[in-house]
Structures are given as C-alpha cells and as structure tokens.
Short mmCIF file of C-alpha atoms and ligand atoms in Angstrom, two decimals:
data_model
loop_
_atom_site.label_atom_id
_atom_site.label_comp_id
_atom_site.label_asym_id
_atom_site.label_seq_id
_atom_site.Cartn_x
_atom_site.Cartn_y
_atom_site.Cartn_z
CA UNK A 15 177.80 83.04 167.24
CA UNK A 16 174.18 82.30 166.63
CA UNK A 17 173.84 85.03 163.91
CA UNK A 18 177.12 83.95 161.74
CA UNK A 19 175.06 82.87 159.09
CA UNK A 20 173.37 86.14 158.59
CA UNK A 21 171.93 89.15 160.28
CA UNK A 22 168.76 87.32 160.54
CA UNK A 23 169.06 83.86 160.79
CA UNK A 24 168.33 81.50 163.14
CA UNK A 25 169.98 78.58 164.07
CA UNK A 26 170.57 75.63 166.24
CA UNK A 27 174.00 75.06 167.55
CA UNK A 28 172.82 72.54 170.22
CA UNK A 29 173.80 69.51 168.72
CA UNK A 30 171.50 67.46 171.37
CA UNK A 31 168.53 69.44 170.52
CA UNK A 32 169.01 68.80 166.83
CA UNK A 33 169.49 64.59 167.51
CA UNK A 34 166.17 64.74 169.01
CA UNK A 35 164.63 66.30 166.51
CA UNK A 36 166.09 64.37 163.95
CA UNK A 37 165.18 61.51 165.95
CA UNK A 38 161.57 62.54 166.77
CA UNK A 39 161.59 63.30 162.46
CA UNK A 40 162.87 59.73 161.86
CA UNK A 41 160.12 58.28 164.10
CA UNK A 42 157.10 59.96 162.30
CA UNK A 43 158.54 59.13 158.63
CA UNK A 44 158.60 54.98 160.05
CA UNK A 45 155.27 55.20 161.70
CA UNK A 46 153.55 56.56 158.07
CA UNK A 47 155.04 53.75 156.46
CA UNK A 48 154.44 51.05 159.51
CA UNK A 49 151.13 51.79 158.66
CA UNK A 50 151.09 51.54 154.86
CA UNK A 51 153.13 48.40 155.64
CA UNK A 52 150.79 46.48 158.11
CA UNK A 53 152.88 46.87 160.71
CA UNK A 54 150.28 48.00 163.73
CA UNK A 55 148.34 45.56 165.19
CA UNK A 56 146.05 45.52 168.55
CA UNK A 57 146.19 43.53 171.48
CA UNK A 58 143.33 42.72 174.17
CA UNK A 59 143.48 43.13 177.83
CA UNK A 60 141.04 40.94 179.21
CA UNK A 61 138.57 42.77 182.12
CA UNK A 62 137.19 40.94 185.30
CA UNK A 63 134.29 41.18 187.58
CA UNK A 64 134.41 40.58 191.27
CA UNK A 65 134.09 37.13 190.54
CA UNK A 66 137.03 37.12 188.57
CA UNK A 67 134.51 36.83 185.19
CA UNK A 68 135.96 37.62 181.95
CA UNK A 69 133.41 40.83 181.12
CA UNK A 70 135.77 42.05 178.19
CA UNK A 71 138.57 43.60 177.19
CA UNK A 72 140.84 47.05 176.73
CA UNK A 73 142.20 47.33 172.73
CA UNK A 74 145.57 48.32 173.21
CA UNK A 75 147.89 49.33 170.10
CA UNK A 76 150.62 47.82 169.23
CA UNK A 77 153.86 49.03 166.82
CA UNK A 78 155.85 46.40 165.50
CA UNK A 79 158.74 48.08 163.42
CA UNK A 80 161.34 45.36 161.69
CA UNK A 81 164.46 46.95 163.38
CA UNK A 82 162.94 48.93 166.37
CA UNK A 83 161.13 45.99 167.61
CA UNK A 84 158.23 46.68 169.74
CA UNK A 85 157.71 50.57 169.78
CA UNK A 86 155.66 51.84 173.28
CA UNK A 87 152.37 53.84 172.99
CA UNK A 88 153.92 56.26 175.55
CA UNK A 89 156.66 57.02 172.67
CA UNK A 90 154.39 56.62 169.45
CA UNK A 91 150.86 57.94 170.71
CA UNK A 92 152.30 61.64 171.46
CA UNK A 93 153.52 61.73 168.12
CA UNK A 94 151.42 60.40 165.90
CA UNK A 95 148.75 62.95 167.72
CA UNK A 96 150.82 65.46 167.06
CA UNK A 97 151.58 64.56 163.41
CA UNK A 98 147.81 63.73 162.77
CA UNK A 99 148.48 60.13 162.38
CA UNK A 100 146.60 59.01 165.18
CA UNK A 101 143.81 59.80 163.17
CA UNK A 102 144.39 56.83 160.58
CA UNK A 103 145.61 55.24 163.79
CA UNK A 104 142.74 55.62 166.01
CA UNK A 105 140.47 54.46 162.78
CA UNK A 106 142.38 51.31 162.13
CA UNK A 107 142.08 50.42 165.81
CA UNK A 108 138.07 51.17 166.13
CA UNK A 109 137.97 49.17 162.86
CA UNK A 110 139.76 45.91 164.64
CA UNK A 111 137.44 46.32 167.48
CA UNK A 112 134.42 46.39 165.53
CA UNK A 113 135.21 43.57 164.04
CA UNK A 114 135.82 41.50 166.93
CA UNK A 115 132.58 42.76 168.35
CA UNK A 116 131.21 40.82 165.46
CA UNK A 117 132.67 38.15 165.93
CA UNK A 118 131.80 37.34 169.60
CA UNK A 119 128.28 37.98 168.93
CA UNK A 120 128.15 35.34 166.82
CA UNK A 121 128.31 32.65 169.79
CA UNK A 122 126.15 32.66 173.24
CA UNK A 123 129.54 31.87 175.16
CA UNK A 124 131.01 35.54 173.93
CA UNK A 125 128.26 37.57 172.98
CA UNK A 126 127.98 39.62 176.61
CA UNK A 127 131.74 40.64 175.83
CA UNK A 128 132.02 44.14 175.29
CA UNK A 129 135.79 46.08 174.37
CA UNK A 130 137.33 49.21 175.12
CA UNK A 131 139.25 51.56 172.89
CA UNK A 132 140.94 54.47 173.53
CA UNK A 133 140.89 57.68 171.99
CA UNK A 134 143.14 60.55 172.00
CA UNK A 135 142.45 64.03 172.33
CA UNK A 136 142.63 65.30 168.54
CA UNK A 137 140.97 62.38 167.39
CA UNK A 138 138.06 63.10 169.88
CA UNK A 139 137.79 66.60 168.34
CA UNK A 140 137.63 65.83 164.86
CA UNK A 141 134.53 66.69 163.24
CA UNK A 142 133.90 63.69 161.57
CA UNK A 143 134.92 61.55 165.06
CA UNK A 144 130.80 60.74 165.87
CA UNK A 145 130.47 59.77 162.10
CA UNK A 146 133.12 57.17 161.64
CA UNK A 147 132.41 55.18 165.11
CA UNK A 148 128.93 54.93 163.79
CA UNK A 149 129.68 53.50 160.27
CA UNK A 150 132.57 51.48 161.90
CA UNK A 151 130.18 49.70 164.16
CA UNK A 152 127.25 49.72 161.21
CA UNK A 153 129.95 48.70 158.66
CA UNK A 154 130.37 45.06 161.24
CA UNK A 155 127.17 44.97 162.20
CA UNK A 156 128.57 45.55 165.45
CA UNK A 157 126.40 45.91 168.98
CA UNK A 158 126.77 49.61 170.25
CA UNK A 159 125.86 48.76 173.90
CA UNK A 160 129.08 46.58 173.76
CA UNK A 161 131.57 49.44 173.10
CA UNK A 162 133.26 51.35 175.31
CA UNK A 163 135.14 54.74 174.56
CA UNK A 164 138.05 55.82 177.08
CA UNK A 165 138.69 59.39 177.65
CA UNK A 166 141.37 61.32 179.71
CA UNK A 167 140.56 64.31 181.78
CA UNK A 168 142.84 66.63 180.43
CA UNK A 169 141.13 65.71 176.73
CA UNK A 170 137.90 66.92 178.06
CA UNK A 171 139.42 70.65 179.73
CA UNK A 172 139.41 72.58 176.34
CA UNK A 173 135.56 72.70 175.36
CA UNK A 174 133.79 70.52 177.50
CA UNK A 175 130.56 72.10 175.84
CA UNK A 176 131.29 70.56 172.41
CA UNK A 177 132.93 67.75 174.39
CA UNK A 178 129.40 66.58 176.27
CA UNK A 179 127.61 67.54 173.12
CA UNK A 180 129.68 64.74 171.21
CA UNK A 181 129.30 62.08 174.34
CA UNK A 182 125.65 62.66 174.31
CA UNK A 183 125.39 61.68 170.51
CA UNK A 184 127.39 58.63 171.17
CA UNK A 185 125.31 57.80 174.01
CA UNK A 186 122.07 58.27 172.34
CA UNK A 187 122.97 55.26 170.06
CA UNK A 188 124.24 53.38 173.50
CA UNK A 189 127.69 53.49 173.25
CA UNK A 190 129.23 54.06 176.73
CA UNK A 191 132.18 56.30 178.20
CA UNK A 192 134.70 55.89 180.28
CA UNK A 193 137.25 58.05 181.94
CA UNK A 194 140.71 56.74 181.74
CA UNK A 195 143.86 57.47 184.43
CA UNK A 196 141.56 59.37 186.80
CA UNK A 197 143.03 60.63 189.73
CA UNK A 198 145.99 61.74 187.68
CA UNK A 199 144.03 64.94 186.15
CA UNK A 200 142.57 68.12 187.85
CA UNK A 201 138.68 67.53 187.38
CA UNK A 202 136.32 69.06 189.69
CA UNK A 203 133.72 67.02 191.23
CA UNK A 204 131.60 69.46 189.28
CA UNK A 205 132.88 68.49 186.20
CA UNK A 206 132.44 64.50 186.63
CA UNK A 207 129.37 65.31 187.57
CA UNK A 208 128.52 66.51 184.32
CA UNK A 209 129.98 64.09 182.08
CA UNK A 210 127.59 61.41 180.72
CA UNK A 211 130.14 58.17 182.15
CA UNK A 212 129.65 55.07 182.61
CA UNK A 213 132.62 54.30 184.10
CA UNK A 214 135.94 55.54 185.61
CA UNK A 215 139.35 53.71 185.84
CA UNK A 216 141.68 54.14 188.40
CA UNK A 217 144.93 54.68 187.55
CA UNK A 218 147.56 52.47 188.05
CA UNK A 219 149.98 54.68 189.84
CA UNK A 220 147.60 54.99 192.79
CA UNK A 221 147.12 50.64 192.66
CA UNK A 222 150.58 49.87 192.44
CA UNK A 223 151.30 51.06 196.14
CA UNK A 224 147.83 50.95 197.74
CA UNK A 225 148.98 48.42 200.71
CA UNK A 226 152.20 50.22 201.12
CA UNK A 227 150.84 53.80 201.09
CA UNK A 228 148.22 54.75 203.48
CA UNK A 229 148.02 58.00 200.55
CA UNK A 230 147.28 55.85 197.54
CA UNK A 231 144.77 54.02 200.30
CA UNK A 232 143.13 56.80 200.64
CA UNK A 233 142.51 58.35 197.32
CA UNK A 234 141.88 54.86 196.22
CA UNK A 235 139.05 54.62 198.90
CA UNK A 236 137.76 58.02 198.12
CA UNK A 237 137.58 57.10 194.71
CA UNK A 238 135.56 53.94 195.07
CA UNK A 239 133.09 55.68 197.30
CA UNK A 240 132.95 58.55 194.73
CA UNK A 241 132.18 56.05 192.14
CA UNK A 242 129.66 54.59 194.51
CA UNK A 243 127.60 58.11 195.03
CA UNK A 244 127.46 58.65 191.43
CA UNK A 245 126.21 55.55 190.48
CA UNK A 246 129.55 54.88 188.30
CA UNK A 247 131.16 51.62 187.37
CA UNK A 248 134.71 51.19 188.28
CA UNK A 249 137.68 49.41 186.76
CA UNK A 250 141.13 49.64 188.78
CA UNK A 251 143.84 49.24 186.36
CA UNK A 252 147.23 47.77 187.03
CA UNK A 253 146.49 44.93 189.35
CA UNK A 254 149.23 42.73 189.91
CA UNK A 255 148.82 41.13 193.64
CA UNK A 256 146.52 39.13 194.87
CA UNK A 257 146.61 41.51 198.00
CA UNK A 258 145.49 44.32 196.33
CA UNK A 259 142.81 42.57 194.76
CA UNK A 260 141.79 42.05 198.29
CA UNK A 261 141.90 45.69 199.13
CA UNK A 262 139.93 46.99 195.98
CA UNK A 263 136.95 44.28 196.50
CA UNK A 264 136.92 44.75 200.20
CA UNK A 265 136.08 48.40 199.30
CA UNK A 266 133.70 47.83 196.90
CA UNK A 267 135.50 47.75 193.44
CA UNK A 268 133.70 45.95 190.98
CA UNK A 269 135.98 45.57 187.70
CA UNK A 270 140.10 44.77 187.37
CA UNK A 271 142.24 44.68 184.55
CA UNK A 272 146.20 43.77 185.06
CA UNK A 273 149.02 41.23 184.57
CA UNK A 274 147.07 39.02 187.81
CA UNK A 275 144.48 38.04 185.30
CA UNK A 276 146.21 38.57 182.07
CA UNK A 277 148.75 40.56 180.14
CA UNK A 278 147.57 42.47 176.83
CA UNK A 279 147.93 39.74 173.98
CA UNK A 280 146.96 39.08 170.34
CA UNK A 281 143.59 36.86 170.31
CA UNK A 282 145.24 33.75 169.34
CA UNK A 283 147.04 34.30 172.40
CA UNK A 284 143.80 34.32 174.60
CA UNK A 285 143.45 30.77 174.04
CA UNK A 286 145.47 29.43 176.61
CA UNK A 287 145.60 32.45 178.84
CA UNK A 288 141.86 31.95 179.52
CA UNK A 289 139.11 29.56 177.88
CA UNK A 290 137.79 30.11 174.10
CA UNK A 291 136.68 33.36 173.73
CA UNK A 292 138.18 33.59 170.24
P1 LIG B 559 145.99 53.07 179.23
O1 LIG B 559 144.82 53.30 178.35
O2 LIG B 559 145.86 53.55 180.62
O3 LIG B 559 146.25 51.50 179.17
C1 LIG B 559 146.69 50.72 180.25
C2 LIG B 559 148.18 50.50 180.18
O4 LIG B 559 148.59 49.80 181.36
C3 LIG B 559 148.62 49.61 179.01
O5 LIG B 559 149.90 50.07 178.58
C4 LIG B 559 148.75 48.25 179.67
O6 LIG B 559 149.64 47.38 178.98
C5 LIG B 559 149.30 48.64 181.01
N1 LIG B 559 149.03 47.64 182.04
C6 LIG B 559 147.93 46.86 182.15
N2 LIG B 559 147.99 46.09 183.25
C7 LIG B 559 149.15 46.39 183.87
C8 LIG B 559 149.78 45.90 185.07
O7 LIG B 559 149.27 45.05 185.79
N3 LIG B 559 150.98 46.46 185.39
C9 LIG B 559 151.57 47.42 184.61
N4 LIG B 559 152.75 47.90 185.01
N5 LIG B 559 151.00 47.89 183.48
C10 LIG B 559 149.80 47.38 183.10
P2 LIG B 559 150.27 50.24 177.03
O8 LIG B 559 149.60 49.18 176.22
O9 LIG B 559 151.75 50.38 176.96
O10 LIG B 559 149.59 51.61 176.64
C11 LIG B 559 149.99 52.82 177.23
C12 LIG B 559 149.03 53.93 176.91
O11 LIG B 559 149.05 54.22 175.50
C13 LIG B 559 147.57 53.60 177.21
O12 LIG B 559 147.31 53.75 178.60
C14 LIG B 559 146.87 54.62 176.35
O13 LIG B 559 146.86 55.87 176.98
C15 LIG B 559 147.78 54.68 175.14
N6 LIG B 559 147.23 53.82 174.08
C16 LIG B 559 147.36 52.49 173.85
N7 LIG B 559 146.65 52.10 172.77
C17 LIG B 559 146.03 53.21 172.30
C18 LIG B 559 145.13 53.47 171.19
O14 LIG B 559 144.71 52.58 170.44
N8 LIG B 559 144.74 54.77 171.01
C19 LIG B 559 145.15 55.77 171.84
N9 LIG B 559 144.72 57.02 171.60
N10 LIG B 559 145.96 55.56 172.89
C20 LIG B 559 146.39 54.30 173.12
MG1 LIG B 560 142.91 53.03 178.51
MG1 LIG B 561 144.63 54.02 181.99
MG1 LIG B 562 147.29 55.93 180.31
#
C-alpha cells in the first residue's frame, strides 16, 4: 500500500507519526516568531553557600507563548538545537546575563554575585561561540570572573580536543566552567580529569532520593569526595528538604540550588523571595 502513489514514492500512512511531526513543525514556526515577538524571557535561580549565602544565580529560559502558556525547556531546548535557533536563543540569554552582571556590580551589596548560563551542545561548537561571550561581556562591561558556563557531559564526547581548546580560551580571560547533570553521563575519571572545571553539579535525580536510597547515598557521597580530590566546587541541584540539606553539608557539599531556598523567578520577583539584590 505504501507504493500506491508511484513505483517510487515514499510515504507516511501512520497518521500518529505525521501529528507529531506536524506538531514538532508547528512548534519551531511559534518559537521563530516568540522570538521576533519578545516572547522569551530568563529567570534566576538563586545559589547558596553552606551558610545558606546568596553566592548567585542559574539563568534559566523561559517561553511564554500567548496560547501555549508556559512552554518547558525540556520540550523547546531539543528543538530549537536542532532547528539552529538555540543559537539566537543561547545569544539572547548570555546577553540578559551580561547585563545583569552589570548591574550588580554597580553596588557593594551585589557585586560578589556571579550567574550561570547554560549552553547547549551546537551552540558550544559554533565557531564564533568564544567570540560572542567575549563581546557580550565587553559590550556590558561585564566582570568575566563572575560568569559561569554550564556544560553537559555528553556535549563534551564528540571532540573533546577542540572542546578543551575552546574552555581554555574562555578560561584564559577568567570565565569559569561548570559541568551540569553529572552523574547522569558516561565520563571517565580520565576525562574530568582533563577538563579545565571549576565546578560540577549534581544532578537532581540522584538528590531527590538520597535519604531514601542508600544508591543515590552512595553515588552522592562518591561524588562529593570526588569533587573533594580534585579540588572542584560543588553545587547539588534540586534541593527541596531540609533533610537532605543535612546530608549534602554533613558530607562536605559546599553550594545548593532548589525550591528550599528559592524557585527560578523574574528579578522583580527576587525582592521578596530574598533581600534586594535587584
Ligand atoms: P538544568 O540546567 O539542569 O537546570 C535545572 C533545572 O532544575 C531547572 O529546570 C530548574 O527549574 C529545575 N529545578 C531547580 N530546583 C529544583 C527543585 O528543587 N526541584 C525540582 N524538581 N526541579 C528544580 P528548567 O528551568 O525547566 O530547565 C530544564 C533544563 O533546560 C535545564 O536543566 C537546562 O538543561 C535547559 N535549559 C534551561 N535554560 C536554558 C538555556 O538558557 N540554554 C540552554 N542551552 N538550556 C537551558
Ligand atoms: Mg544548568
Ligand atoms: Mg542540571
Ligand atoms: Mg538538565
């Protein structure tokens, strides 16, 4: 039945498969014009010492569409990476963080702040990627030392080479590096080894159940020892308990980020949440 249109033809009778692509279609067209449109914006996670300090924030992105509503990363980020929009994406974000850099500099009470963005795996490998974070933070006038770039393992896999090569250029003007989700990925020890981080952050799939399961215990421990050894900082995302607060600290975590200290929300928002760090 598949070649009634023609000897060679192909077709797609599954009319499932073709909703999702439609679907999938549909969703790229809105996000090109959500951006023409203003309708992105980026919301800040804050980021706690062991003294339960505000030391920062994570810049999280954030799709509001005027029927959709409130689109997830998890749906848009896979797609706009595959489409290439993450590239005017990831700029627009780096650009709001930048700016807001600036902006806490410009009073004692905020100037230690320092943000995290994240960046995806194509727009890591584009060639002009080391240019535009410099003239984004040169553009603001924006301290270096105070930005942080996330990366995922599995970003990192391809050509770690060219990958290092990149960090180290970043690095040389003191921007630092972190590695998002880890745990979740299949680096060596090898491999973390030679990364120039600053900084890994657990995933929150091995926090959410760390006083339930003596597993996530474990690999949480191992981590934070790990971390320890190599001289690397440590944020443990997802922290929603007081009690496993008490489990990270007690084994030597040093940063947190999660709805116990503060949900991701626009500035304005951050006024009552915590004290004026606007
Ligand atoms: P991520 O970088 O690991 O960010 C942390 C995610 O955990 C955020 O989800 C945050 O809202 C969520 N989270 C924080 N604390 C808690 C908690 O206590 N409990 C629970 N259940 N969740 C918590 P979000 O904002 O939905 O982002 C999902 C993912 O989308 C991010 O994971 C990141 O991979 C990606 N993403 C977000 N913004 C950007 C961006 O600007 N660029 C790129 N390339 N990716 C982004
Ligand atoms: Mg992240
Ligand atoms: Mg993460
Ligand atoms: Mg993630």
């Amino acid at each position: 039945e598949a070649k009634a249109g023609g000897r060679n033809t192909l077709r797609f009778f599954d009319p499932a498969m073709q909703a999702a692509v439609n679907a999938r279609l549909h969703l790229e067209a809105d996000m090109r014009q959500g951006l023409e449109r203003g309708e992105f914006s980026v919301h800040y996670q804050p980021v706690v010492d062991e003294r339960a300090r505000l030391v920062g924030a994570e810049v999280l992105l954030r799709w509001r569409h005027p029927v959709r509503g409130m689109v997830s990363p998890a749906e848009f980020i896979p797609l706009a990476e595959q489409s290439g929009l993450i590239l005017p994406l990831g700029r627009f974000v780096l650009q709001q963080a930048c700016a807001q850099l600036a902006r806490w500099a410009q009073s004692p009470a905020t100037a230690h702040l320092s943000l995290s963005v994240n960046v995806s795996a194509r727009q890591f490998r584009h060639a002009d990627f080391v240019a535009e974070v410099l003239e984004a933070l040169r553009e603001h006038a924006a301290n270096p030392r105070r930005l942080t770039l996330e990366l995922t393992e599995s970003m990192l896999l391809g050509d770690i080479e060219d990958a290092i090569v990149r960090m180290q250029q970043l690095k040389r003007e003191g921007i630092g590096f972190a590695l998002d989700d880890f745990g979740t990925g299949y680096s060596s020890l090898s491999f973390l080894k030679r990364l120039p981080l600053e900084q890994i952050k657990i995933d929150q799939s091995f926090v959410r159940d760390v006083l339930e399961d003596p597993n996530d215990a474990a690999i949480v421990r191992t981590i934070l020892a790990l971390a320890q050894s190599m001289d690397l900082q440590v944020v443990a995302e997802g922290v929603e308990t007081a009690g496993q607060l008490g489990f990270l600290r007690l084994h030597g975590c040093g940063g947190f980020q999660g709805y116990l200290f503060g949900r991701p929300a626009p500035l304005q928002a951050w006024d009552e949440m915590l004290f004026s760090v606007r």
